[in-house]
Each structure stands twice: as C-alpha cells, then as structure tokens.
C-alpha cells in the first residue's frame, strides 16, 4: 500500500505534540522552589538589618513606655518582637529586656528559668533586692557564673536577662551590666 502524496505530506507536517501543561507545571515548580530558597537565605540577612550601633540615645523596650539609655557603641537588636537586646561592643555580654506586668519576683523567676538550662547553672543564686542610684527598685540574682536575671520597677516591670559568652564570666562584666541597668527607665 502506497501513501498518496496528500497523506504523506500531512504526516510529514505533523509534529509530535507535547502537552504544554507539563512544561508549565515544571516551570511553576522551579519558580516556587526558587522563591522558597530565596526566602530562606534572605531571612538571616533581614534580621541583621534590625541591628544597629547605639548613639547614646534612649531606646523603647518592647513596645512599652519603658526605655533604656543605651551607651554609645553598644549594639541594639530588635529582631524579636516585644524584646530589646543590647550587646557590648566586644559582643561578649548580651542583655535582653522586655516589658512585663507581673510582680518583680514573678518576673525574676520566669526570666531565670531559661537561663538555668541555657548556661548549665545548677541553681539560681541568692535573690537580692536593691534601689539603684537612679531610684529604680531592682530584684536580681546570679544564674551560674555566666548569667544574671533581674526585674526592674514596680508598676511596669522590665524583665532583664544577661548572658556572657562561653569563655567569659559575669564578674568581668559587672560594670557594664550595672551601667545598662542604671540606664533603664520602667
């Protein structure tokens, strides 16, 4: 059986048809994967944009009326909602602050619990109550050799947790810690 010229011409003009929807699905999957990868890689970079060097001015603590006068040269980090973290210029002492409505002792207990596990401290040290030179009441305790938990104020309370780097002890940073605590205005 011989093909007629008309039949053979039609068959030679036919191209194999591939469903275009397969290509669209494949390209869509690649685009989604690219967006997810870009978002994953960009998140740490965007968090870094929220860190700045202090100029010695007052900074609001966690969306409250409380503020702290951050010493010039310290780092200010607002990457966690409701928290303010300030770090010494050598990045060895990090002080995290947030507003709280509980009593100072309740706040101290709440703040010290995660510090115990984070610093492998056996227990929270003796609780001390003082009045700072600024007139603000403070309740604080050492949490092992590398951390301090504190609560400042009576009405609005500022919860404070401070941790030094692994190779340091809090004793070396008492002056810096006192400087930042004196600068808090609950």
Short mmCIF file of N, CA and C in Angstrom, two decimals:
data_model
loop_
_atom_site.label_atom_id
_atom_site.label_comp_id
_atom_site.label_asym_id
_atom_site.label_seq_id
_atom_site.Cartn_x
_atom_site.Cartn_y
_atom_site.Cartn_z
N UNK A 1 0.84 -1.17 0.00
CA UNK A 1 0.00 0.00 0.00
C UNK A 1 0.89 1.24 0.00
N UNK A 2 0.64 2.07 -0.89
CA UNK A 2 1.44 3.26 -1.07
C UNK A 2 0.67 4.46 -0.57
N UNK A 3 1.43 5.32 0.08
CA UNK A 3 0.79 6.54 0.57
C UNK A 3 0.56 7.49 -0.58
N UNK A 4 -0.52 8.11 -0.56
CA UNK A 4 -0.78 9.13 -1.57
C UNK A 4 0.03 10.36 -1.22
N UNK A 5 0.34 11.19 -2.16
CA UNK A 5 1.12 12.39 -1.89
C UNK A 5 0.46 13.27 -0.84
N UNK A 6 -0.83 13.28 -0.80
CA UNK A 6 -1.54 14.12 0.16
C UNK A 6 -1.36 13.58 1.58
N UNK A 7 -1.43 12.27 1.75
CA UNK A 7 -1.28 11.66 3.07
C UNK A 7 0.15 11.79 3.55
N UNK A 8 1.08 11.56 2.68
CA UNK A 8 2.47 11.64 3.11
C UNK A 8 2.85 13.07 3.46
N UNK A 9 2.28 14.05 2.79
CA UNK A 9 2.56 15.44 3.11
C UNK A 9 2.02 15.82 4.48
N UNK A 10 0.84 15.34 4.80
CA UNK A 10 0.24 15.64 6.10
C UNK A 10 1.03 15.00 7.22
N UNK A 11 1.45 13.79 7.03
CA UNK A 11 2.18 13.11 8.09
C UNK A 11 3.54 13.74 8.30
N UNK A 12 4.16 14.27 7.26
CA UNK A 12 5.46 14.91 7.44
C UNK A 12 5.32 16.28 8.09
N UNK A 13 4.17 16.91 7.97
CA UNK A 13 3.96 18.22 8.58
C UNK A 13 3.57 18.09 10.04
N UNK A 14 3.13 16.96 10.43
CA UNK A 14 2.72 16.77 11.83
C UNK A 14 3.95 16.72 12.72
N UNK A 15 3.89 17.46 13.76
CA UNK A 15 4.96 17.40 14.75
C UNK A 15 4.42 16.65 15.94
N UNK A 16 5.29 16.00 16.63
CA UNK A 16 4.79 15.33 17.83
C UNK A 16 4.31 16.40 18.80
N UNK A 17 3.14 16.22 19.31
CA UNK A 17 2.58 17.21 20.24
C UNK A 17 2.90 16.81 21.67
N UNK A 18 3.43 17.75 22.39
CA UNK A 18 3.70 17.54 23.81
C UNK A 18 2.75 18.44 24.56
N UNK A 19 2.15 17.90 25.53
CA UNK A 19 1.23 18.76 26.28
C UNK A 19 1.98 19.93 26.91
N UNK A 20 1.52 21.11 26.63
CA UNK A 20 2.17 22.31 27.16
C UNK A 20 1.99 22.41 28.67
N UNK A 21 0.97 21.83 29.21
CA UNK A 21 0.71 21.93 30.64
C UNK A 21 1.82 21.29 31.46
N UNK A 22 2.49 20.28 30.93
CA UNK A 22 3.60 19.66 31.66
C UNK A 22 4.74 20.65 31.85
N UNK A 23 5.03 21.39 30.80
CA UNK A 23 6.09 22.40 30.89
C UNK A 23 5.71 23.51 31.87
N UNK A 24 4.46 23.89 31.85
CA UNK A 24 4.00 24.94 32.76
C UNK A 24 4.11 24.49 34.21
N UNK A 25 3.74 23.26 34.48
CA UNK A 25 3.85 22.73 35.84
C UNK A 25 5.31 22.67 36.27
N UNK A 26 6.17 22.19 35.38
CA UNK A 26 7.60 22.08 35.72
C UNK A 26 8.20 23.47 35.99
N UNK A 27 7.88 24.44 35.15
CA UNK A 27 8.40 25.79 35.36
C UNK A 27 7.84 26.42 36.63
N UNK A 28 6.58 26.14 36.93
CA UNK A 28 5.98 26.65 38.17
C UNK A 28 6.66 26.06 39.39
N UNK A 29 6.96 24.77 39.35
CA UNK A 29 7.64 24.12 40.47
C UNK A 29 9.03 24.70 40.68
N UNK A 30 9.74 24.95 39.60
CA UNK A 30 11.07 25.56 39.71
C UNK A 30 10.96 26.97 40.28
N UNK A 31 9.97 27.73 39.86
CA UNK A 31 9.79 29.10 40.37
C UNK A 31 9.46 29.09 41.86
N UNK A 32 8.60 28.18 42.29
CA UNK A 32 8.26 28.08 43.72
C UNK A 32 9.49 27.70 44.53
N UNK A 33 10.27 26.75 44.04
CA UNK A 33 11.49 26.34 44.75
C UNK A 33 12.47 27.51 44.85
N UNK A 34 12.58 28.31 43.81
CA UNK A 34 13.48 29.46 43.84
C UNK A 34 13.02 30.50 44.86
N UNK A 35 11.72 30.74 44.94
CA UNK A 35 11.19 31.70 45.91
C UNK A 35 11.43 31.21 47.34
N UNK A 36 11.20 29.93 47.59
CA UNK A 36 11.43 29.37 48.92
C UNK A 36 12.91 29.46 49.29
N UNK A 37 13.79 29.13 48.38
CA UNK A 37 15.23 29.21 48.65
C UNK A 37 15.65 30.65 48.92
N UNK A 38 15.14 31.59 48.15
CA UNK A 38 15.49 33.00 48.36
C UNK A 38 14.99 33.48 49.72
N UNK A 39 13.79 33.08 50.10
CA UNK A 39 13.25 33.47 51.41
C UNK A 39 14.06 32.90 52.55
N UNK A 40 14.49 31.65 52.41
CA UNK A 40 15.29 31.01 53.45
C UNK A 40 16.64 31.70 53.60
N UNK A 41 17.24 32.05 52.50
CA UNK A 41 18.55 32.70 52.56
C UNK A 41 18.45 34.16 52.98
N UNK A 42 17.34 34.81 52.68
CA UNK A 42 17.20 36.23 53.00
C UNK A 42 16.82 36.49 54.45
N UNK A 43 16.18 35.54 55.12
CA UNK A 43 15.71 35.76 56.50
C UNK A 43 16.83 36.19 57.44
N UNK A 44 17.97 35.48 57.49
CA UNK A 44 19.04 35.94 58.39
C UNK A 44 19.58 37.32 58.01
N UNK A 45 19.63 37.59 56.73
CA UNK A 45 20.12 38.90 56.29
C UNK A 45 19.17 40.01 56.72
N UNK A 46 17.87 39.76 56.64
CA UNK A 46 16.90 40.76 57.06
C UNK A 46 16.94 40.98 58.56
N UNK A 47 17.18 39.91 59.33
CA UNK A 47 17.30 40.07 60.79
C UNK A 47 18.51 40.94 61.11
N UNK A 48 19.58 40.78 60.36
CA UNK A 48 20.77 41.59 60.57
C UNK A 48 20.54 43.06 60.31
N UNK A 49 19.55 43.38 59.48
CA UNK A 49 19.24 44.78 59.21
C UNK A 49 18.63 45.47 60.41
N UNK A 50 18.12 44.70 61.36
CA UNK A 50 17.49 45.27 62.54
C UNK A 50 18.50 45.53 63.65
N UNK A 51 19.76 45.26 63.42
CA UNK A 51 20.80 45.52 64.41
C UNK A 51 21.50 46.82 64.01
N UNK A 52 21.64 47.71 64.99
CA UNK A 52 22.34 48.97 64.72
C UNK A 52 23.24 49.32 65.90
N UNK A 53 24.13 50.24 65.68
CA UNK A 53 25.04 50.69 66.73
C UNK A 53 24.38 51.86 67.46
N UNK A 54 24.39 51.80 68.79
CA UNK A 54 23.76 52.84 69.61
C UNK A 54 24.53 54.15 69.51
N UNK A 55 23.77 55.24 69.58
CA UNK A 55 24.39 56.56 69.55
C UNK A 55 24.28 57.28 70.89
N UNK A 56 23.88 56.53 71.93
CA UNK A 56 23.77 57.12 73.25
C UNK A 56 22.39 57.65 73.58
N UNK A 57 21.42 57.40 72.71
CA UNK A 57 20.06 57.89 72.95
C UNK A 57 19.19 56.81 73.58
N UNK A 58 18.01 57.23 74.06
CA UNK A 58 17.07 56.30 74.70
C UNK A 58 16.38 55.44 73.64
N UNK A 59 16.15 54.18 74.00
CA UNK A 59 15.51 53.23 73.10
C UNK A 59 14.34 52.60 73.84
N UNK A 60 13.19 52.53 73.18
CA UNK A 60 11.99 51.93 73.77
C UNK A 60 12.20 50.42 73.96
N UNK A 61 11.66 49.90 75.06
CA UNK A 61 11.79 48.47 75.37
C UNK A 61 10.50 47.77 74.99
N UNK A 62 10.54 46.95 73.98
CA UNK A 62 9.44 46.07 73.62
C UNK A 62 8.08 46.69 73.48
N UNK A 63 7.96 47.83 72.87
CA UNK A 63 6.65 48.43 72.62
C UNK A 63 5.95 48.95 73.86
N UNK A 64 6.68 49.16 74.93
CA UNK A 64 6.08 49.67 76.17
C UNK A 64 6.49 51.13 76.37
N UNK A 65 6.11 51.67 77.52
CA UNK A 65 6.52 53.03 77.86
C UNK A 65 7.91 53.04 78.48
N UNK A 66 8.45 51.86 78.75
CA UNK A 66 9.79 51.75 79.33
C UNK A 66 10.85 52.02 78.27
N UNK A 67 11.98 52.53 78.72
CA UNK A 67 13.08 52.83 77.80
C UNK A 67 14.40 52.60 78.50
N UNK A 68 15.45 52.52 77.71
CA UNK A 68 16.80 52.38 78.26
C UNK A 68 17.71 53.30 77.46
N UNK A 69 18.60 53.96 78.15
CA UNK A 69 19.60 54.81 77.51
C UNK A 69 20.79 53.90 77.19
N UNK A 70 20.89 53.50 75.94
CA UNK A 70 21.93 52.54 75.53
C UNK A 70 23.24 53.29 75.30
N UNK A 71 24.31 52.86 75.97
CA UNK A 71 25.60 53.54 75.81
C UNK A 71 26.08 53.53 74.35
N UNK A 72 26.74 54.59 73.98
CA UNK A 72 27.26 54.72 72.63
C UNK A 72 28.21 53.56 72.32
N UNK A 73 28.07 53.00 71.12
CA UNK A 73 28.94 51.91 70.69
C UNK A 73 28.37 50.52 70.95
N UNK A 74 27.37 50.41 71.82
CA UNK A 74 26.73 49.12 72.04
C UNK A 74 25.86 48.80 70.83
N UNK A 75 25.51 47.53 70.66
CA UNK A 75 24.66 47.11 69.56
C UNK A 75 23.22 46.96 70.04
N UNK A 76 22.29 47.41 69.23
CA UNK A 76 20.86 47.33 69.54
C UNK A 76 20.23 46.36 68.54
N UNK A 77 19.54 45.36 69.06
CA UNK A 77 18.91 44.33 68.22
C UNK A 77 17.42 44.27 68.54
N UNK A 78 16.59 44.50 67.53
CA UNK A 78 15.13 44.45 67.70
C UNK A 78 14.52 43.33 66.86
N UNK A 79 15.27 42.27 66.58
CA UNK A 79 14.79 41.23 65.69
C UNK A 79 13.68 40.37 66.29
N UNK A 80 13.54 40.35 67.62
CA UNK A 80 12.46 39.59 68.26
C UNK A 80 11.37 40.56 68.71
N UNK A 81 10.15 40.30 68.30
CA UNK A 81 9.03 41.17 68.66
C UNK A 81 8.85 41.21 70.17
N UNK A 82 8.71 42.41 70.72
CA UNK A 82 8.48 42.57 72.15
C UNK A 82 9.74 42.57 73.00
N UNK A 83 10.89 42.38 72.38
CA UNK A 83 12.16 42.32 73.11
C UNK A 83 13.15 43.33 72.55
N UNK A 84 14.03 43.76 73.41
CA UNK A 84 15.16 44.60 73.01
C UNK A 84 16.40 43.91 73.54
N UNK A 85 17.36 43.66 72.67
CA UNK A 85 18.62 43.07 73.10
C UNK A 85 19.73 44.07 72.82
N UNK A 86 20.52 44.36 73.84
CA UNK A 86 21.68 45.23 73.67
C UNK A 86 22.93 44.40 73.98
N UNK A 87 23.98 44.66 73.23
CA UNK A 87 25.21 43.88 73.35
C UNK A 87 26.39 44.82 73.46
N UNK A 88 27.35 44.45 74.31
CA UNK A 88 28.55 45.27 74.47
C UNK A 88 29.32 45.34 73.15
N UNK A 89 30.15 46.36 72.98
CA UNK A 89 30.91 46.48 71.74
C UNK A 89 31.78 45.26 71.41
N UNK A 90 32.25 44.53 72.43
CA UNK A 90 33.04 43.33 72.15
C UNK A 90 32.17 42.09 71.93
N UNK A 91 30.85 42.29 72.00
CA UNK A 91 29.84 41.25 71.79
C UNK A 91 29.93 40.09 72.78
N UNK A 92 30.49 40.32 73.93
CA UNK A 92 30.61 39.27 74.94
C UNK A 92 29.48 39.27 75.95
N UNK A 93 28.79 40.38 76.12
CA UNK A 93 27.66 40.47 77.05
C UNK A 93 26.42 40.86 76.27
N UNK A 94 25.39 40.02 76.34
CA UNK A 94 24.10 40.31 75.71
C UNK A 94 23.06 40.47 76.79
N UNK A 95 22.34 41.59 76.76
CA UNK A 95 21.31 41.89 77.76
C UNK A 95 19.97 41.99 77.02
N UNK A 96 19.04 41.09 77.37
CA UNK A 96 17.73 41.08 76.73
C UNK A 96 16.70 41.67 77.69
N UNK A 97 15.87 42.58 77.18
CA UNK A 97 14.87 43.25 78.02
C UNK A 97 13.49 43.17 77.37
N UNK A 98 12.48 43.07 78.23
CA UNK A 98 11.09 43.09 77.76
C UNK A 98 10.22 43.67 78.86
N UNK A 99 9.06 44.15 78.47
CA UNK A 99 8.11 44.70 79.45
C UNK A 99 7.29 43.56 80.04
N UNK A 100 6.93 43.70 81.32
CA UNK A 100 6.13 42.67 81.99
C UNK A 100 5.16 43.34 82.95
N UNK A 101 4.07 42.68 83.24
CA UNK A 101 3.05 43.23 84.14
C UNK A 101 3.02 42.54 85.50
N UNK A 102 3.73 41.43 85.66
CA UNK A 102 3.71 40.68 86.92
C UNK A 102 4.50 41.40 88.01
N UNK A 103 4.53 40.79 89.18
CA UNK A 103 5.34 41.33 90.27
C UNK A 103 6.81 41.09 89.94
N UNK A 104 7.72 41.91 90.48
CA UNK A 104 9.14 41.73 90.19
C UNK A 104 9.65 40.31 90.51
N UNK A 105 9.21 39.71 91.62
CA UNK A 105 9.68 38.36 91.95
C UNK A 105 9.17 37.33 90.95
N UNK A 106 7.93 37.46 90.50
CA UNK A 106 7.40 36.54 89.49
C UNK A 106 8.18 36.67 88.18
N UNK A 107 8.47 37.90 87.82
CA UNK A 107 9.24 38.15 86.60
C UNK A 107 10.63 37.55 86.73
N UNK A 108 11.25 37.72 87.88
CA UNK A 108 12.59 37.17 88.10
C UNK A 108 12.58 35.65 87.95
N UNK A 109 11.60 34.99 88.52
CA UNK A 109 11.50 33.53 88.40
C UNK A 109 11.32 33.11 86.94
N UNK A 110 10.46 33.83 86.23
CA UNK A 110 10.20 33.50 84.82
C UNK A 110 11.44 33.71 83.95
N UNK A 111 12.19 34.76 84.22
CA UNK A 111 13.37 35.07 83.42
C UNK A 111 14.53 34.12 83.74
N UNK A 112 14.66 33.72 84.99
CA UNK A 112 15.81 32.90 85.38
C UNK A 112 15.70 31.45 84.92
N UNK A 113 14.50 30.92 84.78
CA UNK A 113 14.34 29.51 84.40
C UNK A 113 15.04 29.15 83.08
N UNK A 114 14.81 29.89 81.99
CA UNK A 114 15.52 29.53 80.76
C UNK A 114 17.03 29.75 80.85
N UNK A 115 17.45 30.70 81.67
CA UNK A 115 18.88 30.94 81.82
C UNK A 115 19.58 29.75 82.47
N UNK A 116 18.90 29.10 83.41
CA UNK A 116 19.50 27.94 84.07
C UNK A 116 19.85 26.86 83.06
N UNK A 117 18.91 26.55 82.17
CA UNK A 117 19.18 25.49 81.19
C UNK A 117 20.16 25.96 80.12
N UNK A 118 20.09 27.22 79.76
CA UNK A 118 20.97 27.76 78.71
C UNK A 118 22.43 27.83 79.15
N UNK A 119 22.66 28.04 80.44
CA UNK A 119 24.04 28.21 80.93
C UNK A 119 24.51 27.04 81.78
N UNK A 120 23.71 25.97 81.86
CA UNK A 120 24.05 24.80 82.67
C UNK A 120 24.29 25.16 84.13
N UNK A 121 23.57 26.14 84.63
CA UNK A 121 23.71 26.54 86.03
C UNK A 121 22.98 25.54 86.92
N UNK A 122 23.58 25.23 88.05
CA UNK A 122 22.96 24.28 88.97
C UNK A 122 21.72 24.89 89.59
N UNK A 123 21.78 26.16 89.93
CA UNK A 123 20.63 26.82 90.54
C UNK A 123 20.79 28.33 90.48
N UNK A 124 19.71 28.99 90.77
CA UNK A 124 19.73 30.45 90.84
C UNK A 124 20.33 30.85 92.17
N UNK A 125 21.21 31.84 92.14
CA UNK A 125 21.86 32.31 93.37
C UNK A 125 20.89 33.07 94.27
N UNK A 126 21.45 33.65 95.31
CA UNK A 126 20.65 34.41 96.28
C UNK A 126 19.97 35.59 95.60
N UNK A 127 18.70 35.78 95.90
CA UNK A 127 17.94 36.89 95.34
C UNK A 127 18.24 38.14 96.14
N UNK A 128 18.59 39.20 95.41
CA UNK A 128 18.92 40.48 96.06
C UNK A 128 17.91 41.53 95.64
N UNK A 129 17.51 42.36 96.60
CA UNK A 129 16.62 43.48 96.31
C UNK A 129 17.37 44.76 96.65
N UNK A 130 17.39 45.70 95.71
CA UNK A 130 18.13 46.95 95.91
C UNK A 130 17.36 48.11 95.28
N UNK A 131 17.83 49.30 95.59
CA UNK A 131 17.37 50.50 94.91
C UNK A 131 18.60 51.06 94.20
N UNK A 132 18.49 51.21 92.89
CA UNK A 132 19.61 51.73 92.11
C UNK A 132 19.80 53.22 92.38
N UNK A 133 20.93 53.75 91.98
CA UNK A 133 21.20 55.18 92.15
C UNK A 133 20.15 56.03 91.44
N UNK A 134 19.56 55.48 90.39
CA UNK A 134 18.52 56.19 89.65
C UNK A 134 17.19 56.20 90.39
N UNK A 135 17.11 55.47 91.51
CA UNK A 135 15.88 55.40 92.29
C UNK A 135 14.96 54.26 91.90
N UNK A 136 15.35 53.45 90.93
CA UNK A 136 14.53 52.33 90.46
C UNK A 136 14.80 51.11 91.32
N UNK A 137 13.72 50.43 91.74
CA UNK A 137 13.85 49.19 92.50
C UNK A 137 14.27 48.06 91.56
N UNK A 138 15.15 47.18 92.06
CA UNK A 138 15.59 46.04 91.26
C UNK A 138 15.64 44.80 92.13
N UNK A 139 15.23 43.70 91.56
CA UNK A 139 15.36 42.38 92.16
C UNK A 139 16.22 41.59 91.19
N UNK A 140 17.31 40.99 91.65
CA UNK A 140 18.20 40.28 90.72
C UNK A 140 18.87 39.10 91.40
N UNK A 141 19.37 38.20 90.57
CA UNK A 141 20.07 37.01 91.07
C UNK A 141 21.02 36.51 90.00
N UNK A 142 22.15 35.98 90.45
CA UNK A 142 23.08 35.34 89.53
C UNK A 142 22.51 33.97 89.15
N UNK A 143 22.71 33.60 87.92
CA UNK A 143 22.30 32.28 87.44
C UNK A 143 23.58 31.63 86.92
N UNK A 144 24.28 30.97 87.84
CA UNK A 144 25.58 30.42 87.48
C UNK A 144 26.60 31.53 87.29
N UNK A 145 27.78 31.19 86.81
CA UNK A 145 28.83 32.20 86.66
C UNK A 145 28.70 33.07 85.42
N UNK A 146 27.76 32.74 84.52
CA UNK A 146 27.69 33.45 83.24
C UNK A 146 26.41 34.23 83.00
N UNK A 147 25.50 34.28 83.96
CA UNK A 147 24.22 34.94 83.67
C UNK A 147 23.65 35.63 84.90
N UNK A 148 22.81 36.63 84.63
CA UNK A 148 22.09 37.37 85.66
C UNK A 148 20.65 37.54 85.19
N UNK A 149 19.71 37.36 86.11
CA UNK A 149 18.30 37.62 85.83
C UNK A 149 17.89 38.78 86.73
N UNK A 150 17.07 39.67 86.21
CA UNK A 150 16.66 40.83 87.01
C UNK A 150 15.27 41.30 86.59
N UNK A 151 14.65 42.03 87.52
CA UNK A 151 13.37 42.68 87.26
C UNK A 151 13.47 44.08 87.85
N UNK A 152 13.21 45.09 87.05
CA UNK A 152 13.30 46.48 87.48
C UNK A 152 11.93 47.11 87.51
N UNK A 153 11.67 47.91 88.54
CA UNK A 153 10.43 48.67 88.63
C UNK A 153 9.39 47.99 89.48
N UNK A 154 8.29 48.70 89.68
CA UNK A 154 7.18 48.18 90.48
C UNK A 154 5.90 48.08 89.65
N UNK A 155 5.49 49.19 89.02
CA UNK A 155 4.27 49.17 88.20
C UNK A 155 4.56 48.43 86.92
N UNK A 156 4.98 49.16 85.89
CA UNK A 156 5.50 48.41 84.75
C UNK A 156 6.87 47.86 85.15
N UNK A 157 7.07 46.59 84.92
CA UNK A 157 8.32 45.93 85.29
C UNK A 157 9.09 45.62 84.01
N UNK A 158 10.39 45.79 84.04
CA UNK A 158 11.24 45.42 82.92
C UNK A 158 11.96 44.14 83.29
N UNK A 159 11.72 43.09 82.51
CA UNK A 159 12.40 41.81 82.72
C UNK A 159 13.75 41.87 82.00
N UNK A 160 14.80 41.44 82.69
CA UNK A 160 16.15 41.52 82.13
C UNK A 160 16.83 40.18 82.29
N UNK A 161 17.44 39.70 81.22
CA UNK A 161 18.31 38.53 81.33
C UNK A 161 19.61 38.89 80.62
N UNK A 162 20.71 38.56 81.27
CA UNK A 162 22.02 38.89 80.71
C UNK A 162 22.89 37.65 80.72
N UNK A 163 23.58 37.43 79.61
CA UNK A 163 24.45 36.26 79.47
C UNK A 163 25.75 36.72 78.84
N UNK A 164 26.86 36.17 79.35
CA UNK A 164 28.16 36.45 78.74
C UNK A 164 28.57 35.26 77.88
N UNK A 165 29.51 35.49 77.00
CA UNK A 165 30.00 34.45 76.10
C UNK A 165 30.57 33.27 76.88
N UNK A 166 30.64 32.12 76.23
CA UNK A 166 31.07 30.88 76.88
C UNK A 166 32.41 30.98 77.60
N UNK A 167 33.33 31.71 77.03
CA UNK A 167 34.67 31.76 77.62
C UNK A 167 34.83 32.90 78.63
N UNK A 168 33.73 33.53 79.03
CA UNK A 168 33.78 34.67 79.96
C UNK A 168 32.96 34.36 81.21
N UNK A 169 33.14 35.19 82.24
CA UNK A 169 32.28 35.11 83.43
C UNK A 169 31.64 36.48 83.64
N UNK A 170 30.53 36.48 84.33
CA UNK A 170 29.81 37.73 84.57
C UNK A 170 30.64 38.71 85.40
N UNK A 171 31.54 38.20 86.23
CA UNK A 171 32.35 39.07 87.08
C UNK A 171 33.10 40.12 86.25
N UNK A 172 33.55 39.74 85.08
CA UNK A 172 34.28 40.66 84.21
C UNK A 172 33.37 41.74 83.61
N UNK A 173 32.07 41.52 83.66
CA UNK A 173 31.12 42.45 83.03
C UNK A 173 30.17 43.11 84.02
N UNK A 174 30.47 43.06 85.30
CA UNK A 174 29.60 43.69 86.31
C UNK A 174 29.43 45.18 86.06
N UNK A 175 30.51 45.86 85.72
CA UNK A 175 30.43 47.31 85.48
C UNK A 175 29.53 47.61 84.27
N UNK A 176 29.68 46.86 83.20
CA UNK A 176 28.82 47.06 82.01
C UNK A 176 27.38 46.73 82.33
N UNK A 177 27.17 45.68 83.11
CA UNK A 177 25.82 45.29 83.49
C UNK A 177 25.18 46.39 84.35
N UNK A 178 25.92 46.90 85.31
CA UNK A 178 25.41 47.97 86.17
C UNK A 178 25.09 49.22 85.34
N UNK A 179 25.94 49.52 84.37
CA UNK A 179 25.73 50.69 83.52
C UNK A 179 24.41 50.59 82.76
N UNK A 180 24.12 49.43 82.22
CA UNK A 180 22.88 49.30 81.44
C UNK A 180 21.66 49.25 82.36
N UNK A 181 21.77 48.62 83.53
CA UNK A 181 20.64 48.58 84.47
C UNK A 181 20.31 49.96 85.01
N UNK A 182 21.33 50.77 85.27
CA UNK A 182 21.10 52.14 85.75
C UNK A 182 20.41 52.99 84.69
N UNK A 183 20.56 52.61 83.44
CA UNK A 183 20.00 53.41 82.34
C UNK A 183 18.56 53.03 81.99
N UNK A 184 18.00 52.01 82.66
CA UNK A 184 16.62 51.58 82.37
C UNK A 184 15.63 52.49 83.09
N UNK A 185 14.59 52.91 82.37
CA UNK A 185 13.51 53.71 82.94
C UNK A 185 12.19 52.97 82.73
N UNK A 186 11.74 52.23 83.77
CA UNK A 186 10.49 51.44 83.61
C UNK A 186 9.27 52.33 83.43
#
